[in-house]
Amino acid sequence: MPCPAHCSNQRRCGWAAGALWATLLPLLLMALLSGCSTTKYTVDDGRPVNEVLLGHIRSFGAGEKAVRQAIGRSAELQDKDCDKQWELPFAVASSYGWESADDRVAWARALDVDERVSVIGALPDSGLAPGNRIEAVAGYSRENSEKMLQELALKRDAGSPFELRLVGGRRVPVTPFQVCRGYTRFAAPATPQAQDYHWLMSLHPLEVPSVGLTENEALWVVLWTQGLSEEGGARMKTYHYAVALAGTLYDVATLASGLKGAALAADAAMKAAQSAAASAATEILKKQLIDQATAMAARRMRSELSDAAQNLTKKQVVGLMQAAAVNRGSLGGVARVAATSFERADAWAWDRMAKLGADPMAAFTLHQKLIEKGLSANSMMLDPDRLAALSKIAQTQGKGDAVVAVLRGIRPDDVLFELTDMPLASNPTAFSFDDATDPGTASQPYARGLIDAMLELPVE
C-alpha cells in the first residue's frame, strides 16, 4: 500500500501501512480459506427418510436432553461415600460415519445434527444450546468427529476447565463437574434395543425414553444407574477385571454420540450375547429366553394392550413383569453380574431421590408407563421381585396406597400371588454372579458386553 504523495513523514506512513496489512492479511486469508472450503454438511432437504429410524433418533434426543438435566441435578447430592466420575453440562451427537445420505438427513431433521459434533442438550447455565456445532475443543480441531469426541472425553475426565470454539467463532468456557460414578447413556438409534450394564456406565434401550420421561423419571433413571454402579461395582469387578485397562480406554462418549461405529459395535455385542446365551443355556433358558413361541406371544400381548391402563388385566400385567424378569435373566457378561444388584440399585436411588427433594414415586410411574406400552426389555420396568422389594420400602414411608394408585389398583402382593413359575432371574440358585463363566475371547470380544469390550479397544 503506497503512501500518499502529500505525506510529510514517509517512514511513519510506511510503518502504518505495514501495520494495516498485518491486521488485514489474516482476515483476508480466513475469508479466502472459508470461501474455498469444499466440506459440505448435511441439511434437511425434505426428502423421504426412514420413519422408524427418525422416531428412534427423536427418542434418543429426548432421552439425552432429559437425563442431561437430571445429571446436573444429581451433582447436588455431593455424596462423599460414592466413587466419582466427571460429567459435562451438555450432550452431543454426530451423523459422522453414516454412509446413507437419507439417514444423515434423518439426523438433521430429528435433532438438527450433522457430521460435526453437535449439541443436542445442555444445562441452562452452560452457555450452549441445541444446534451449536463444536469446531474446536481446547484448540484441538479435526473433521473426524470421532477424534473430536475422544478429545472431548479426555478433557472431561481431566476435570479442569477448558474452552470450546463453536462454528461462527464464539468461545464458550466449560467446567466439568463431579457426579457419582455410572454414566447414563442411551442406545444408538440404529440399535434401539441394545442394553448393557457396567460399573462405569449403563446403556439403556430407547424404549425407556420413548414413553416420555418427566423430570423426576429422568432423575430416577440417572440415580438408579449411579446406584447400580455403587451397589454392584465390587461384584462386577470381581467377575472380570484381572485385565489392566491403563492406556486402552476407549472413549465411552462414542457410545451415545450417534456415531455409526458405536452402532455397529452395539450390533456385534447383541449378536455375541445371543450366541453366548444360546451356547450356555439350560433347559429353563431355552424355554424362557430363546424359544420363538415366547417372543411371538410377547408380540401378541403387546398388540392386545390398550393405552387405557384400566383395560390391562392382572394376568397381562403379571405376564409383562415376568417378561421383565426374563430380560434381566437373559443379560450376559458383566451385565449379568450387574443384574444381581438391581434391587439394591432401586433402594439406593429411592433414598437419593428423597435427599434431592424429588418424588421417588417416579420409579413406579415410569414402571407403569412401560407396562402400558408393553415394553419389558429394559431395566426400568420392575420385575416381580423388584416390585415387591421397592413397594415394601414405600410402605414403610407411608406410600403404600400411593403405589397401588399408580399401579391402577393392582397390589404388589397380588402380582406375587399370581406367579406360578418364577423366571430364571428370580431364582437365586440359578442366577448368581459367583458361578458366571467368562465367555470373552479374542474371537468373541463382545461376549462380556458392549461396554466391557469397548473399554479394551485401543485408542487410535
Short mmCIF file of C-alpha atoms in Angstrom, two decimals:
data_model
loop_
_atom_site.label_atom_id
_atom_site.label_comp_id
_atom_site.label_asym_id
_atom_site.label_seq_id
_atom_site.Cartn_x
_atom_site.Cartn_y
_atom_site.Cartn_z
CA MET A 1 0.00 0.00 0.00
CA PRO A 2 1.84 3.16 -1.19
CA CYS A 3 1.97 6.32 0.90
CA PRO A 4 0.09 9.38 -0.36
CA ALA A 5 2.32 11.85 -2.16
CA HIS A 6 1.45 14.58 0.33
CA CYS A 7 2.55 12.54 3.35
CA SER A 8 5.20 14.51 5.24
CA ASN A 9 6.74 11.52 7.00
CA GLN A 10 7.29 8.66 4.58
CA ARG A 11 8.83 6.38 7.27
CA ARG A 12 5.86 6.79 9.64
CA CYS A 13 3.44 6.34 6.76
CA GLY A 14 5.18 3.16 5.68
CA TRP A 15 5.03 1.75 9.21
CA ALA A 16 1.30 2.50 9.44
CA ALA A 17 0.66 0.82 6.10
CA GLY A 18 2.58 -2.28 7.22
CA ALA A 19 0.61 -2.44 10.45
CA LEU A 20 -2.62 -2.22 8.49
CA TRP A 21 -1.56 -5.11 6.27
CA ALA A 22 -0.59 -7.16 9.32
CA THR A 23 -4.10 -6.68 10.64
CA LEU A 24 -5.96 -7.28 7.40
CA LEU A 25 -3.94 -10.18 5.99
CA PRO A 26 -5.10 -12.87 8.49
CA LEU A 27 -8.70 -11.80 7.97
CA LEU A 28 -8.33 -11.95 4.20
CA LEU A 29 -6.72 -15.39 4.42
CA MET A 30 -9.52 -16.69 6.66
CA ALA A 31 -12.13 -15.38 4.22
CA LEU A 32 -10.28 -16.94 1.32
CA LEU A 33 -9.92 -20.32 3.02
CA SER A 34 -13.55 -20.41 4.11
CA GLY A 35 -14.62 -19.47 0.61
CA CYS A 36 -12.55 -22.29 -0.87
CA SER A 37 -13.72 -24.96 1.61
CA THR A 38 -15.18 -27.99 -0.13
CA THR A 39 -16.69 -29.52 3.01
CA LYS A 40 -20.45 -29.84 2.72
CA TYR A 41 -22.56 -30.75 5.71
CA THR A 42 -25.93 -32.45 5.57
CA VAL A 43 -29.07 -30.33 5.72
CA ASP A 44 -32.70 -31.38 5.71
CA ASP A 45 -33.73 -31.11 2.07
CA GLY A 46 -37.20 -32.51 2.67
CA ARG A 47 -36.58 -35.93 1.14
CA PRO A 48 -38.41 -39.04 2.42
CA VAL A 49 -36.46 -40.81 5.17
CA ASN A 50 -36.77 -43.99 7.21
CA GLU A 51 -39.58 -43.05 9.58
CA VAL A 52 -38.67 -45.79 12.07
CA LEU A 53 -35.09 -44.51 12.31
CA LEU A 54 -36.43 -40.96 12.56
CA GLY A 55 -38.54 -41.97 15.55
CA HIS A 56 -35.58 -43.67 17.23
CA ILE A 57 -33.42 -40.57 16.73
CA ARG A 58 -36.11 -38.42 18.30
CA SER A 59 -36.41 -40.78 21.27
CA PHE A 60 -32.63 -40.73 21.63
CA GLY A 61 -32.57 -36.94 21.61
CA ALA A 62 -35.46 -36.62 24.05
CA GLY A 63 -33.75 -39.04 26.42
CA GLU A 64 -30.39 -37.30 26.24
CA LYS A 65 -31.98 -33.90 26.89
CA ALA A 66 -33.97 -35.20 29.86
CA VAL A 67 -31.14 -37.04 31.58
CA ARG A 68 -28.65 -34.20 30.98
CA GLN A 69 -30.78 -32.01 33.23
CA ALA A 70 -31.07 -34.89 35.71
CA ILE A 71 -27.31 -35.49 35.70
CA GLY A 72 -26.78 -31.86 36.59
CA ARG A 73 -29.31 -32.22 39.39
CA SER A 74 -27.64 -35.39 40.70
CA ALA A 75 -24.43 -33.42 41.27
CA GLU A 76 -26.25 -31.64 44.10
CA LEU A 77 -26.00 -34.84 46.14
CA GLN A 78 -22.32 -34.21 46.84
CA ASP A 79 -22.22 -37.76 48.20
CA LYS A 80 -18.88 -38.22 49.96
CA ASP A 81 -19.23 -42.00 50.05
CA CYS A 82 -19.72 -42.80 46.36
CA ASP A 83 -16.99 -43.16 43.74
CA LYS A 84 -16.93 -40.23 41.35
CA GLN A 85 -16.86 -39.52 37.63
CA TRP A 86 -16.60 -36.27 35.71
CA GLU A 87 -19.52 -35.12 33.59
CA LEU A 88 -20.16 -32.30 31.12
CA PRO A 89 -23.02 -29.78 31.19
CA PHE A 90 -24.05 -30.73 27.66
CA ALA A 91 -24.72 -33.75 25.43
CA VAL A 92 -23.57 -34.15 21.84
CA ALA A 93 -24.24 -36.26 18.76
CA SER A 94 -22.97 -36.55 15.20
CA SER A 95 -24.02 -38.19 11.95
CA TYR A 96 -20.37 -38.67 11.03
CA GLY A 97 -19.74 -42.12 9.56
CA TRP A 98 -23.32 -42.76 8.42
CA GLU A 99 -22.96 -43.79 4.78
CA SER A 100 -26.60 -43.28 3.83
CA ALA A 101 -27.40 -39.69 2.89
CA ASP A 102 -31.04 -40.39 3.76
CA ASP A 103 -30.04 -41.41 7.29
CA ARG A 104 -27.92 -38.30 7.70
CA VAL A 105 -30.91 -36.23 6.65
CA ALA A 106 -32.95 -38.05 9.31
CA TRP A 107 -30.44 -36.87 11.93
CA ALA A 108 -30.69 -33.32 10.64
CA ARG A 109 -34.50 -33.42 10.65
CA ALA A 110 -34.92 -35.02 14.06
CA LEU A 111 -32.23 -33.24 16.09
CA ASP A 112 -30.57 -30.61 13.88
CA VAL A 113 -27.42 -32.76 13.86
CA ASP A 114 -24.92 -33.03 11.01
CA GLU A 115 -21.47 -34.60 10.60
CA ARG A 116 -19.91 -32.18 13.06
CA VAL A 117 -20.09 -32.65 16.82
CA SER A 118 -23.45 -31.05 17.55
CA VAL A 119 -25.01 -30.10 20.88
CA ILE A 120 -28.35 -31.84 21.48
CA GLY A 121 -28.92 -30.95 25.13
CA ALA A 122 -27.40 -28.59 27.67
CA LEU A 123 -27.83 -27.26 31.19
CA PRO A 124 -29.34 -23.76 31.30
CA ASP A 125 -26.17 -22.11 32.60
CA SER A 126 -23.78 -23.92 30.22
CA GLY A 127 -23.71 -21.19 27.57
CA LEU A 128 -24.66 -23.81 24.97
CA ALA A 129 -27.89 -24.70 23.21
CA PRO A 130 -29.12 -27.49 20.91
CA GLY A 131 -27.89 -26.90 17.38
CA ASN A 132 -24.50 -25.46 18.36
CA ARG A 133 -21.64 -27.01 16.37
CA ILE A 134 -18.32 -27.56 18.10
CA GLU A 135 -15.38 -26.53 15.94
CA ALA A 136 -12.54 -26.95 18.44
CA VAL A 137 -12.03 -28.50 21.89
CA ALA A 138 -9.35 -26.58 23.81
CA GLY A 139 -7.78 -25.65 20.47
CA TYR A 140 -7.99 -29.19 19.07
CA SER A 141 -9.89 -29.34 15.77
CA ARG A 142 -10.45 -32.22 13.33
CA GLU A 143 -13.05 -33.01 10.68
CA ASN A 144 -13.12 -36.55 12.06
CA SER A 145 -15.87 -36.26 14.68
CA GLU A 146 -14.85 -39.48 16.39
CA LYS A 147 -11.45 -37.95 17.19
CA MET A 148 -13.17 -34.79 18.36
CA LEU A 149 -15.31 -36.84 20.75
CA GLN A 150 -12.24 -38.62 22.08
CA GLU A 151 -10.62 -35.26 22.77
CA LEU A 152 -13.79 -34.06 24.44
CA ALA A 153 -13.80 -37.13 26.69
CA LEU A 154 -10.16 -36.59 27.61
CA LYS A 155 -10.88 -33.00 28.63
CA ARG A 156 -13.94 -34.12 30.55
CA ASP A 157 -12.03 -36.76 32.50
CA ALA A 158 -9.19 -34.35 33.29
CA GLY A 159 -11.75 -32.39 35.32
CA SER A 160 -10.21 -28.99 34.58
CA PRO A 161 -11.93 -26.06 32.85
CA PHE A 162 -11.39 -25.79 29.11
CA GLU A 163 -12.76 -23.83 26.19
CA LEU A 164 -14.90 -24.75 23.21
CA ARG A 165 -14.87 -22.83 19.95
CA LEU A 166 -18.17 -23.01 18.12
CA VAL A 167 -18.77 -22.62 14.41
CA GLY A 168 -19.03 -18.88 13.94
CA GLY A 169 -16.17 -18.19 16.31
CA ARG A 170 -17.96 -17.91 19.66
CA ARG A 171 -15.92 -19.27 22.54
CA VAL A 172 -17.59 -20.99 25.47
CA PRO A 173 -15.83 -21.88 28.76
CA VAL A 174 -16.69 -25.36 30.04
CA THR A 175 -16.21 -26.67 33.58
CA PRO A 176 -16.66 -30.43 34.13
CA PHE A 177 -18.46 -31.37 37.33
CA GLN A 178 -18.40 -34.47 39.52
CA VAL A 179 -21.24 -36.94 39.99
CA CYS A 180 -21.49 -40.40 41.49
CA ARG A 181 -19.94 -42.99 39.18
CA GLY A 182 -22.15 -44.51 36.49
CA TYR A 183 -22.75 -42.67 33.21
CA THR A 184 -26.35 -42.78 32.00
CA ARG A 185 -26.48 -43.28 28.24
CA PHE A 186 -29.00 -44.50 25.66
CA ALA A 187 -28.62 -46.95 22.79
CA ALA A 188 -27.69 -45.61 19.36
CA PRO A 189 -30.79 -45.15 17.15
CA ALA A 190 -29.56 -47.81 14.71
CA THR A 191 -29.59 -50.40 17.52
CA PRO A 192 -32.51 -49.21 19.67
CA GLN A 193 -32.81 -52.45 21.66
CA ALA A 194 -29.19 -52.51 22.84
CA GLN A 195 -28.76 -52.54 26.60
CA ASP A 196 -25.73 -53.11 28.81
CA TYR A 197 -24.92 -52.54 32.46
CA HIS A 198 -21.43 -51.88 33.77
CA TRP A 199 -19.98 -50.13 36.79
CA LEU A 200 -18.72 -47.26 34.60
CA MET A 201 -21.88 -46.81 32.57
CA SER A 202 -25.31 -48.23 31.80
CA LEU A 203 -26.64 -48.24 28.26
CA HIS A 204 -30.44 -48.16 28.29
CA PRO A 205 -32.57 -49.18 25.28
CA LEU A 206 -34.52 -46.47 23.51
CA GLU A 207 -37.85 -47.84 24.65
CA VAL A 208 -37.16 -46.16 28.01
CA PRO A 209 -37.15 -42.55 26.75
CA SER A 210 -39.78 -43.35 24.10
CA VAL A 211 -42.51 -43.20 26.77
CA GLY A 212 -41.68 -39.54 27.57
CA LEU A 213 -39.66 -39.02 30.74
CA THR A 214 -40.77 -36.46 33.31
CA GLU A 215 -38.10 -34.58 35.26
CA ASN A 216 -38.44 -36.95 38.21
CA GLU A 217 -38.46 -40.05 36.00
CA ALA A 218 -35.29 -38.91 34.25
CA LEU A 219 -33.71 -38.32 37.65
CA TRP A 220 -34.76 -41.83 38.70
CA VAL A 221 -33.01 -43.32 35.64
CA VAL A 222 -29.82 -41.36 36.45
CA LEU A 223 -29.80 -42.18 40.15
CA TRP A 224 -30.63 -45.83 39.51
CA THR A 225 -27.69 -46.07 37.10
CA GLN A 226 -25.39 -44.49 39.67
CA GLY A 227 -26.80 -46.76 42.37
CA LEU A 228 -26.15 -49.85 40.26
CA SER A 229 -22.51 -48.80 39.94
CA GLU A 230 -22.21 -48.07 43.64
CA GLU A 231 -24.03 -51.15 44.90
CA GLY A 232 -22.90 -53.66 42.28
CA GLY A 233 -19.49 -52.34 41.23
CA ALA A 234 -17.48 -54.61 43.50
CA ARG A 235 -19.28 -57.71 42.23
CA MET A 236 -18.76 -56.69 38.62
CA LYS A 237 -15.06 -56.11 39.19
CA THR A 238 -14.72 -59.47 40.92
CA TYR A 239 -16.24 -61.14 37.87
CA HIS A 240 -13.68 -59.89 35.41
CA TYR A 241 -11.04 -57.26 35.88
CA ALA A 242 -7.73 -59.04 36.00
CA VAL A 243 -7.11 -57.20 32.73
CA ALA A 244 -5.26 -53.89 33.05
CA LEU A 245 -7.08 -51.05 31.33
CA ALA A 246 -4.38 -48.39 31.58
CA GLY A 247 -3.68 -46.91 28.17
CA THR A 248 -6.51 -48.71 26.39
CA LEU A 249 -9.55 -46.74 27.48
CA TYR A 250 -11.87 -46.20 24.53
CA ASP A 251 -13.91 -43.02 24.63
CA VAL A 252 -17.25 -44.05 26.12
CA ALA A 253 -18.77 -40.85 24.79
CA THR A 254 -18.94 -42.53 21.38
CA LEU A 255 -21.50 -44.98 22.74
CA ALA A 256 -24.08 -42.21 22.85
CA SER A 257 -22.96 -39.89 20.10
CA GLY A 258 -24.89 -41.25 17.16
CA LEU A 259 -21.67 -42.42 15.53
CA LYS A 260 -22.10 -45.32 13.15
CA GLY A 261 -19.11 -47.13 14.65
CA ALA A 262 -20.83 -47.29 18.02
CA ALA A 263 -23.98 -48.65 16.38
CA LEU A 264 -22.00 -51.38 14.63
CA ALA A 265 -20.30 -52.28 17.90
CA ALA A 266 -23.66 -52.47 19.65
CA ASP A 267 -25.00 -54.76 16.94
CA ALA A 268 -21.97 -57.05 17.29
CA ALA A 269 -22.39 -57.08 21.07
CA MET A 270 -26.05 -58.04 20.83
CA LYS A 271 -25.25 -60.93 18.48
CA ALA A 272 -22.43 -62.12 20.72
CA ALA A 273 -24.68 -62.02 23.78
CA GLN A 274 -27.34 -64.05 21.98
CA SER A 275 -24.74 -66.58 20.90
CA ALA A 276 -23.28 -66.86 24.39
CA ALA A 277 -26.73 -67.31 25.92
CA ALA A 278 -27.64 -69.99 23.40
CA SER A 279 -24.44 -72.00 23.90
CA ALA A 280 -24.63 -71.93 27.71
CA ALA A 281 -28.40 -72.24 28.07
CA THR A 282 -30.06 -74.66 30.45
CA GLU A 283 -33.47 -76.11 29.71
CA ILE A 284 -35.02 -73.21 31.63
CA LEU A 285 -33.15 -70.70 29.50
CA LYS A 286 -34.20 -72.46 26.33
CA LYS A 287 -37.84 -72.25 27.37
CA GLN A 288 -37.86 -68.73 28.74
CA LEU A 289 -35.21 -66.83 26.78
CA ILE A 290 -34.75 -68.34 23.35
CA ASP A 291 -37.98 -70.06 22.43
CA GLN A 292 -39.55 -68.36 19.40
CA ALA A 293 -43.03 -69.05 20.68
CA THR A 294 -42.30 -66.91 23.72
CA ALA A 295 -41.29 -64.00 21.52
CA MET A 296 -44.40 -64.41 19.36
CA ALA A 297 -46.60 -64.49 22.44
CA ALA A 298 -44.98 -61.31 23.75
CA ARG A 299 -45.66 -59.57 20.44
CA ARG A 300 -49.28 -60.69 20.50
CA MET A 301 -49.60 -59.41 24.07
CA ARG A 302 -48.27 -56.00 23.05
CA SER A 303 -50.72 -55.78 20.18
CA GLU A 304 -53.60 -56.56 22.52
CA LEU A 305 -52.63 -53.97 25.12
CA SER A 306 -54.77 -50.86 25.23
CA ASP A 307 -53.44 -47.41 26.03
CA ALA A 308 -56.12 -47.27 28.71
CA ALA A 309 -54.43 -48.74 31.77
CA GLN A 310 -57.74 -49.84 33.29
CA ASN A 311 -58.12 -52.30 30.40
CA LEU A 312 -55.00 -54.19 31.47
CA THR A 313 -55.87 -57.40 33.21
CA LYS A 314 -53.91 -58.64 36.18
CA LYS A 315 -52.78 -61.58 34.07
CA GLN A 316 -51.38 -59.26 31.40
CA VAL A 317 -49.52 -57.18 33.99
CA VAL A 318 -48.03 -60.28 35.58
CA GLY A 319 -47.04 -61.61 32.16
CA LEU A 320 -45.24 -58.40 31.28
CA MET A 321 -43.44 -58.31 34.61
CA GLN A 322 -42.35 -61.89 34.08
CA ALA A 323 -41.02 -60.78 30.71
CA ALA A 324 -39.03 -58.08 32.55
CA ALA A 325 -37.59 -60.80 34.79
CA VAL A 326 -36.73 -62.85 31.72
CA ASN A 327 -34.95 -59.83 30.24
CA ARG A 328 -32.98 -59.50 33.46
CA GLY A 329 -32.09 -63.17 33.43
CA SER A 330 -31.03 -63.08 29.78
CA LEU A 331 -28.29 -60.48 30.33
CA GLY A 332 -24.78 -61.78 29.81
CA GLY A 333 -21.24 -60.96 30.82
CA VAL A 334 -20.73 -58.05 33.21
CA ALA A 335 -24.40 -57.06 32.82
CA ARG A 336 -25.44 -60.46 34.19
CA VAL A 337 -23.47 -59.70 37.33
CA ALA A 338 -24.98 -56.22 37.48
CA ALA A 339 -28.46 -57.76 37.38
CA THR A 340 -27.89 -59.35 40.79
CA SER A 341 -27.79 -55.83 42.26
CA PHE A 342 -30.91 -54.36 40.63
CA GLU A 343 -32.88 -54.38 43.92
CA ARG A 344 -30.06 -52.62 45.76
CA ALA A 345 -29.87 -50.03 42.98
CA ASP A 346 -33.61 -49.43 43.43
CA ALA A 347 -33.16 -48.82 47.16
CA TRP A 348 -30.11 -46.57 46.62
CA ALA A 349 -31.94 -44.42 44.08
CA TRP A 350 -35.10 -44.23 46.23
CA ASP A 351 -33.11 -42.83 49.14
CA ARG A 352 -31.24 -40.29 46.95
CA MET A 353 -34.43 -39.08 45.27
CA ALA A 354 -35.71 -38.02 48.69
CA LYS A 355 -32.41 -36.32 49.53
CA LEU A 356 -32.74 -34.21 46.40
CA GLY A 357 -36.32 -33.27 47.24
CA ALA A 358 -37.68 -35.30 44.30
CA ASP A 359 -40.62 -37.70 44.44
CA PRO A 360 -39.30 -41.29 44.48
CA MET A 361 -42.69 -42.46 43.26
CA ALA A 362 -41.23 -41.73 39.81
CA ALA A 363 -39.90 -45.30 39.96
CA PHE A 364 -43.48 -46.58 39.88
CA THR A 365 -44.84 -44.05 37.39
CA LEU A 366 -42.09 -44.94 34.89
CA HIS A 367 -42.70 -48.63 35.51
CA GLN A 368 -46.41 -48.13 34.83
CA LYS A 369 -45.77 -46.23 31.60
CA LEU A 370 -43.65 -49.10 30.36
CA ILE A 371 -46.30 -51.62 31.43
CA GLU A 372 -48.98 -49.77 29.49
CA LYS A 373 -46.83 -49.74 26.36
CA GLY A 374 -45.82 -53.39 26.75
CA LEU A 375 -42.11 -52.50 26.90
CA SER A 376 -40.31 -55.01 29.11
CA ALA A 377 -36.84 -55.39 27.52
CA ASN A 378 -35.23 -52.85 29.84
CA SER A 379 -34.19 -52.40 33.46
CA MET A 380 -36.72 -49.70 34.33
CA MET A 381 -39.77 -51.97 34.30
CA LEU A 382 -39.79 -53.68 37.68
CA ASP A 383 -39.92 -57.46 37.71
CA PRO A 384 -41.98 -59.15 40.48
CA ASP A 385 -39.08 -59.42 42.93
CA ARG A 386 -38.08 -55.78 42.48
CA LEU A 387 -41.67 -54.58 42.71
CA ALA A 388 -42.14 -56.43 45.98
CA ALA A 389 -38.89 -55.11 47.48
CA LEU A 390 -39.40 -51.49 46.44
CA SER A 391 -43.08 -51.43 47.43
CA LYS A 392 -42.06 -52.55 50.95
CA ILE A 393 -39.74 -49.54 51.19
CA ALA A 394 -42.59 -47.33 50.04
CA GLN A 395 -44.95 -48.84 52.60
CA THR A 396 -42.55 -48.12 55.47
CA GLN A 397 -42.69 -44.45 54.41
CA GLY A 398 -46.48 -44.36 54.26
CA LYS A 399 -46.66 -44.55 50.45
CA GLY A 400 -48.25 -47.98 50.10
CA ASP A 401 -51.63 -46.65 48.94
CA ALA A 402 -49.91 -44.29 46.52
CA VAL A 403 -48.10 -47.25 44.95
CA VAL A 404 -51.39 -49.09 44.41
CA ALA A 405 -52.91 -45.96 42.89
CA VAL A 406 -50.03 -45.59 40.42
CA LEU A 407 -50.34 -49.29 39.53
CA ARG A 408 -54.03 -48.72 38.69
CA GLY A 409 -55.31 -50.71 41.64
CA ILE A 410 -53.06 -53.74 41.24
CA ARG A 411 -51.35 -54.58 44.52
CA PRO A 412 -47.75 -55.85 44.52
CA ASP A 413 -48.79 -58.77 46.75
CA ASP A 414 -51.39 -59.80 44.17
CA VAL A 415 -48.66 -59.92 41.50
CA LEU A 416 -46.57 -62.31 43.58
CA PHE A 417 -49.63 -64.45 44.30
CA GLU A 418 -50.33 -64.81 40.57
CA LEU A 419 -46.87 -66.15 39.82
CA THR A 420 -46.72 -69.90 39.39
CA ASP A 421 -43.36 -70.39 37.65
CA MET A 422 -40.67 -67.93 38.65
CA PRO A 423 -38.32 -66.87 35.82
CA LEU A 424 -34.63 -67.51 35.93
CA ALA A 425 -33.81 -64.01 37.16
CA SER A 426 -35.89 -64.64 40.28
CA ASN A 427 -34.28 -67.99 41.04
CA PRO A 428 -31.33 -67.41 43.38
CA THR A 429 -29.94 -70.91 42.83
CA ALA A 430 -29.85 -70.46 39.05
CA PHE A 431 -28.77 -66.83 38.87
CA SER A 432 -25.55 -65.98 40.68
CA PHE A 433 -22.50 -63.99 39.76
CA ASP A 434 -20.30 -66.43 41.66
CA ASP A 435 -20.63 -69.12 39.01
CA ALA A 436 -20.67 -66.81 35.99
CA THR A 437 -18.37 -68.01 33.27
CA ASP A 438 -16.14 -65.65 31.32
CA PRO A 439 -17.02 -66.11 27.63
CA GLY A 440 -14.78 -63.31 26.38
CA THR A 441 -12.21 -64.43 23.83
CA ALA A 442 -10.21 -62.84 21.08
CA SER A 443 -12.65 -64.26 18.54
CA GLN A 444 -15.69 -63.10 20.51
CA PRO A 445 -14.68 -59.78 22.07
CA TYR A 446 -18.23 -58.63 22.79
CA ALA A 447 -19.25 -61.69 24.79
CA ARG A 448 -18.75 -59.81 28.06
CA GLY A 449 -20.88 -56.93 26.80
CA LEU A 450 -20.61 -53.84 24.64
CA ILE A 451 -19.20 -51.51 27.29
CA ASP A 452 -16.66 -54.01 28.54
CA ALA A 453 -15.41 -54.72 25.03
CA MET A 454 -15.12 -51.07 24.04
CA LEU A 455 -13.06 -50.35 27.14
CA GLU A 456 -10.43 -52.72 25.80
CA LEU A 457 -10.30 -51.34 22.28
CA PRO A 458 -7.08 -49.39 21.75
CA VAL A 459 -7.39 -45.69 21.09
CA GLU A 460 -6.19 -44.87 17.59
#
